[in-house]
Amino acid sequence: MEKEIICKREIIKIDHQNKKVVIDEIAIEYPLTIFVDNEEFATLVCSPSHVEKLVLGFLASEGIIRIKADVKALQIDEDKGFAYVHLHQPIGDKKEFVSKRFIGSCCGKSRQFYFYNDVKTAKTILSSMTISAAQCFQLMEMLHEASSAFKRTGGIHHAALCSKEGLIKTFSDIGRHNALDKLYGFCLNENISLNDKIIAFSGRISSEVVLKVSKIGCGILLSKSAPTNLALQLAEDLNITTVGFIRENKMNIYTHSNRITK
């Protein structure tokens, strides 16, 4: 059974000249330390739900594993906030390059901003699937309707794996990157084919978000929020369609617009 990601707290609320004590709902922030083969690897600050999927997706995103079968064993100590991962193959020098910047020789292309492990794990998307503008609006509306934790707290992001027809699975987290890692872990766990899938997302489209979408393997990213310039450069390079500001029957198509039809 998944842990609750929202708690209740007594607060003082001021509205114009009125002041009163009320019970408010607050997003839970949970530190999770990951050990790989008995060595401390990373600490994530996250929402305490779908933790196993978060660990799988995070390790895949960092280039430590490629598929679920690379993991020999995975145990979660929820009370202490520890995840213990044992791999079939030693981690080797992969940890050394997790946060090390890679300077490429591609003369101004955005890929010079990748980290070393991103060079190995980011995928150029080859999918030729298309989706209509009406379907984009529909999927974002479905994501909004599924985002009850955000409506209750205002402090939680959501990421959904979608088909053209609707949401397949939605994950929530205080960190937008964590929500995508949970989604990635779900895809690895279920061995899902991604050529015809879409990601609907509540957060800003940053370069890190585009890289995670690339690693997951989806060619279309939908968001209600804004992109950054580096994110769009990466999306151009990686053949990812990015659509932002999807609100009130309006949207901006930033890259690879050929996948969005009327």
C-alpha positions as a printed NumPy array, in Angstrom:
array([[  0.   ,   0.   ,   0.   ],
       [  1.395,   3.413,  -1.003],
       [  2.181,   5.973,   1.667],
       [  0.139,   9.152,   1.831],
       [  1.888,  12.118,   0.192],
       [ -0.219,  14.772,   1.948],
       [ -0.464,  15.622,   5.638],
       [ -2.688,  17.999,   7.602],
       [ -1.441,  20.921,   9.644],
       [ -2.987,  23.672,  11.686],
       [ -2.236,  27.096,  10.211],
       [ -3.322,  30.705,  10.645],
       [ -5.182,  32.019,   7.603],
       [ -5.585,  35.741,   6.925],
       [ -8.161,  36.909,   4.392],
       [ -8.42 ,  40.705,   4.131],
       [ -9.143,  41.7  ,   7.737],
       [-10.165,  38.245,   8.923],
       [ -7.801,  35.938,  10.8  ],
       [ -8.636,  32.373,  11.742],
       [ -7.068,  29.02 ,  12.572],
       [ -7.761,  26.314,   9.979],
       [ -6.54 ,  22.841,   9.063],
       [ -4.619,  22.91 ,   5.775],
       [ -3.255,  20.117,   3.575],
       [  0.515,  20.13 ,   2.995],
       [  2.681,  18.097,   0.611],
       [  5.01 ,  15.674,   2.404],
       [  8.735,  16.039,   1.692],
       [ 10.646,  12.774,   2.125],
       [ 14.435,  12.203,   1.888],
       [ 15.382,   8.927,   0.21 ],
       [ 19.016,   7.774,   0.215],
       [ 19.937,   5.216,  -2.454],
       [ 22.721,   2.706,  -1.848],
       [ 24.102,   0.809,  -4.837],
       [ 26.047,  -2.36 ,  -3.973],
       [ 26.384,  -1.157,  -0.365],
       [ 27.821,   2.239,  -1.348],
       [ 25.868,   5.48 ,  -0.893],
       [ 24.969,   6.779,  -4.347],
       [ 22.493,   9.671,  -4.026],
       [ 19.845,  11.238,  -1.819],
       [ 16.584,  12.331,  -3.431],
       [ 14.031,  14.619,  -1.822],
       [ 10.689,  13.298,  -3.014],
       [  7.097,  12.353,  -2.218],
       [  6.934,   8.954,  -0.458],
       [  4.926,   7.117,  -3.123],
       [  5.959,   4.629,  -5.817],
       [  9.46 ,   4.662,  -4.346],
       [ 10.654,   1.504,  -6.12 ],
       [  9.673,   2.97 ,  -9.489],
       [ 11.428,   6.214,  -8.58 ],
       [ 14.65 ,   4.334,  -7.804],
       [ 14.494,   2.301, -11.024],
       [ 13.769,   5.354, -13.149],
       [ 16.429,   7.475, -11.458],
       [ 19.136,   4.833, -11.913],
       [ 18.161,   4.355, -15.564],
       [ 18.137,   8.101, -16.134],
       [ 21.629,   8.338, -14.613],
       [ 22.921,   5.548, -16.865],
       [ 23.506,   3.071, -14.032],
       [ 21.019,   0.539, -15.424],
       [ 19.402,   0.07 , -18.846],
       [ 16.634,  -2.406, -18.071],
       [ 14.968,  -3.758, -14.945],
       [ 16.84 ,  -7.057, -15.319],
       [ 20.11 ,  -5.225, -14.545],
       [ 18.897,  -5.044, -10.933],
       [ 19.591,  -8.157,  -8.883],
       [ 17.709,  -6.972,  -5.793],
       [ 15.935,  -3.843,  -4.579],
       [ 14.768,  -3.304,  -1.001],
       [ 13.131,  -0.202,   0.454],
       [ 13.272,   0.725,   4.139],
       [ 10.464,   3.283,   4.147],
       [ 10.781,   4.159,   7.832],
       [ 14.475,   5.078,   7.57 ],
       [ 14.235,   6.434,   4.02 ],
       [ 16.797,   4.049,   2.503],
       [ 16.787,   2.129,  -0.796],
       [ 19.236,  -0.741,  -1.208],
       [ 20.038,  -1.742,  -4.775],
       [ 22.242,  -4.643,  -5.833],
       [ 23.257,  -4.967,  -9.473],
       [ 24.233,  -8.007, -11.531],
       [ 27.235,  -6.099, -12.886],
       [ 29.482,  -3.797, -10.803],
       [ 28.797,  -0.094, -11.175],
       [ 32.431,   0.486, -12.161],
       [ 33.281,   4.073, -13.092],
       [ 29.684,   5.069, -13.945],
       [ 29.24 ,   6.947, -10.664],
       [ 32.278,   9.11 , -11.405],
       [ 30.578,  10.592, -14.48 ],
       [ 27.076,  11.163, -13.077],
       [ 27.596,  14.909, -12.519],
       [ 30.594,  15.509, -14.778],
       [ 29.937,  17.85 , -17.68 ],
       [ 30.74 ,  16.654, -21.198],
       [ 32.129,  19.286, -23.572],
       [ 31.516,  18.09 , -27.106],
       [ 33.042,  19.229, -30.373],
       [ 29.736,  19.913, -32.108],
       [ 30.323,  23.641, -32.778],
       [ 27.488,  25.338, -30.957],
       [ 25.037,  22.451, -30.806],
       [ 23.228,  22.046, -27.5  ],
       [ 24.695,  18.59 , -26.924],
       [ 27.882,  20.202, -25.652],
       [ 25.906,  20.8  , -22.432],
       [ 25.283,  17.096, -21.748],
       [ 26.814,  15.353, -18.783],
       [ 28.907,  12.287, -19.587],
       [ 26.175,   9.822, -18.692],
       [ 23.641,  11.816, -20.743],
       [ 25.823,  11.258, -23.821],
       [ 25.387,   7.508, -23.292],
       [ 21.704,   7.463, -22.375],
       [ 19.944,  10.297, -24.275],
       [ 18.127,   8.935, -27.33 ],
       [ 17.286,  10.626, -30.6  ],
       [ 13.606,   9.81 , -31.062],
       [ 12.706,   8.096, -34.339],
       [  8.948,   7.822, -33.845],
       [  6.783,   9.291, -36.622],
       [  3.493,   9.172, -34.673],
       [  1.185,  12.172, -34.861],
       [ -1.48 ,  13.606, -32.581],
       [ -4.152,  16.187, -33.251],
       [ -4.311,  19.548, -31.507],
       [ -7.705,  18.519, -30.107],
       [ -6.146,  15.417, -28.565],
       [ -3.41 ,  17.573, -26.976],
       [ -6.057,  19.714, -25.283],
       [ -7.958,  16.618, -24.187],
       [ -4.904,  14.943, -22.639],
       [ -3.938,  18.059, -20.698],
       [ -7.493,  18.384, -19.425],
       [ -7.361,  14.74 , -18.309],
       [ -4.064,  15.424, -16.512],
       [ -5.623,  18.415, -14.78 ],
       [ -8.588,  16.306, -13.657],
       [ -6.213,  13.619, -12.348],
       [ -4.136,  16.153, -10.395],
       [ -6.083,  16.038,  -7.147],
       [ -2.938,  16.291,  -4.998],
       [ -2.   ,  19.575,  -6.658],
       [ -5.49 ,  20.952,  -6.171],
       [ -5.314,  20.069,  -2.477],
       [ -1.797,  21.397,  -1.773],
       [ -0.599,  23.547,  -4.697],
       [  2.818,  21.919,  -4.233],
       [  2.907,  18.722,  -6.292],
       [  3.849,  18.014,  -9.921],
       [  2.295,  15.391, -12.17 ],
       [  3.566,  13.391, -15.138],
       [  1.425,  11.031, -17.195],
       [  2.199,   8.425, -19.81 ],
       [ -0.483,   8.707, -22.472],
       [ -1.818,   7.171, -25.628],
       [ -3.722,   9.343, -28.098],
       [ -6.945,   8.31 , -26.396],
       [ -6.099,   8.999, -22.778],
       [ -3.868,   8.672, -19.721],
       [ -2.231,   5.298, -19.127],
       [ -0.562,   6.038, -15.786],
       [ -0.028,   9.202, -13.74 ],
       [  2.614,   9.858, -11.097],
       [  2.842,  12.654,  -8.543],
       [  5.796,  14.142,  -6.695],
       [  6.981,  17.369,  -5.097],
       [  9.828,  17.285,  -7.667],
       [  9.   ,  17.425, -11.356],
       [ 12.094,  15.336, -12.168],
       [ 11.014,  12.716,  -9.633],
       [  7.587,  12.451, -11.253],
       [  9.285,  11.681, -14.578],
       [ 11.628,   9.156, -12.964],
       [  8.628,   7.358, -11.452],
       [  7.084,   7.251, -14.907],
       [ 10.36 ,   5.901, -16.344],
       [ 10.497,   3.221, -13.641],
       [  6.922,   2.225, -14.454],
       [  7.822,   1.839, -18.137],
       [ 10.851,  -0.304, -17.267],
       [  8.856,  -2.388, -14.793],
       [  6.059,  -3.053, -17.284],
       [  8.311,  -3.247, -20.37 ],
       [  6.103,  -0.752, -22.206],
       [  6.626,   0.068, -25.884],
       [  7.005,   3.846, -26.207],
       [  6.955,   4.508, -29.969],
       [  3.288,   5.533, -29.848],
       [  3.222,   7.174, -26.417],
       [  3.051,  10.789, -25.225],
       [  4.082,  12.441, -21.96 ],
       [  1.773,  15.038, -20.415],
       [  3.496,  17.113, -17.77 ],
       [  2.558,  19.801, -15.269],
       [  5.944,  21.478, -14.913],
       [  8.25 ,  23.809, -16.781],
       [ 10.034,  22.308, -19.799],
       [ 13.688,  22.55 , -18.741],
       [ 16.715,  20.952, -20.387],
       [ 16.74 ,  18.249, -17.683],
       [ 13.091,  17.459, -18.401],
       [ 13.734,  17.113, -22.148],
       [ 16.693,  14.818, -21.451],
       [ 14.569,  12.608, -19.204],
       [ 11.823,  12.415, -21.845],
       [ 14.485,  11.439, -24.393],
       [ 15.813,   8.69 , -22.13 ],
       [ 12.313,   7.373, -21.511],
       [ 11.84 ,   7.271, -25.295],
       [  8.768,   9.423, -26.012],
       [  8.643,  11.763, -28.998],
       [  5.927,  14.179, -27.809],
       [  5.996,  16.253, -24.604],
       [  2.938,  18.273, -23.602],
       [  2.986,  20.851, -20.8  ],
       [  0.885,  23.651, -19.396],
       [  4.073,  25.602, -18.649],
       [  6.924,  27.403, -20.417],
       [ 10.14 ,  26.005, -21.909],
       [ 13.725,  27.246, -21.61 ],
       [ 15.911,  27.992, -24.611],
       [ 18.332,  25.136, -23.878],
       [ 15.42 ,  22.728, -23.535],
       [ 14.251,  23.678, -27.02 ],
       [ 17.753,  23.327, -28.467],
       [ 17.955,  19.84 , -26.995],
       [ 14.468,  18.981, -28.249],
       [ 15.496,  20.044, -31.757],
       [ 18.592,  17.836, -31.566],
       [ 16.761,  14.847, -30.098],
       [ 13.747,  15.04 , -32.438],
       [ 11.253,  15.652, -29.637],
       [  8.053,  17.608, -30.213],
       [  7.56 ,  20.106, -27.393],
       [  4.222,  21.82 , -26.798],
       [  3.81 ,  24.351, -23.984],
       [  1.283,  26.76 , -22.487],
       [ -1.564,  24.327, -23.211],
       [ -4.368,  26.29 , -21.59 ],
       [ -7.865,  27.412, -22.538],
       [ -7.752,  25.947, -26.066],
       [ -4.446,  27.639, -26.833],
       [ -0.973,  26.174, -27.099],
       [  2.518,  26.867, -28.445],
       [  4.33 ,  24.273, -30.571],
       [  8.065,  24.893, -30.197],
       [  9.847,  22.019, -31.926],
       [  9.108,  19.349, -34.549],
       [  5.585,  20.586, -35.254],
       [  5.112,  17.874, -37.911],
       [  3.805,  15.542, -35.196],
       [  0.885,  17.869, -34.346],
       [ -1.989,  17.852, -36.836],
       [ -5.103,  20.036, -37.04 ]])
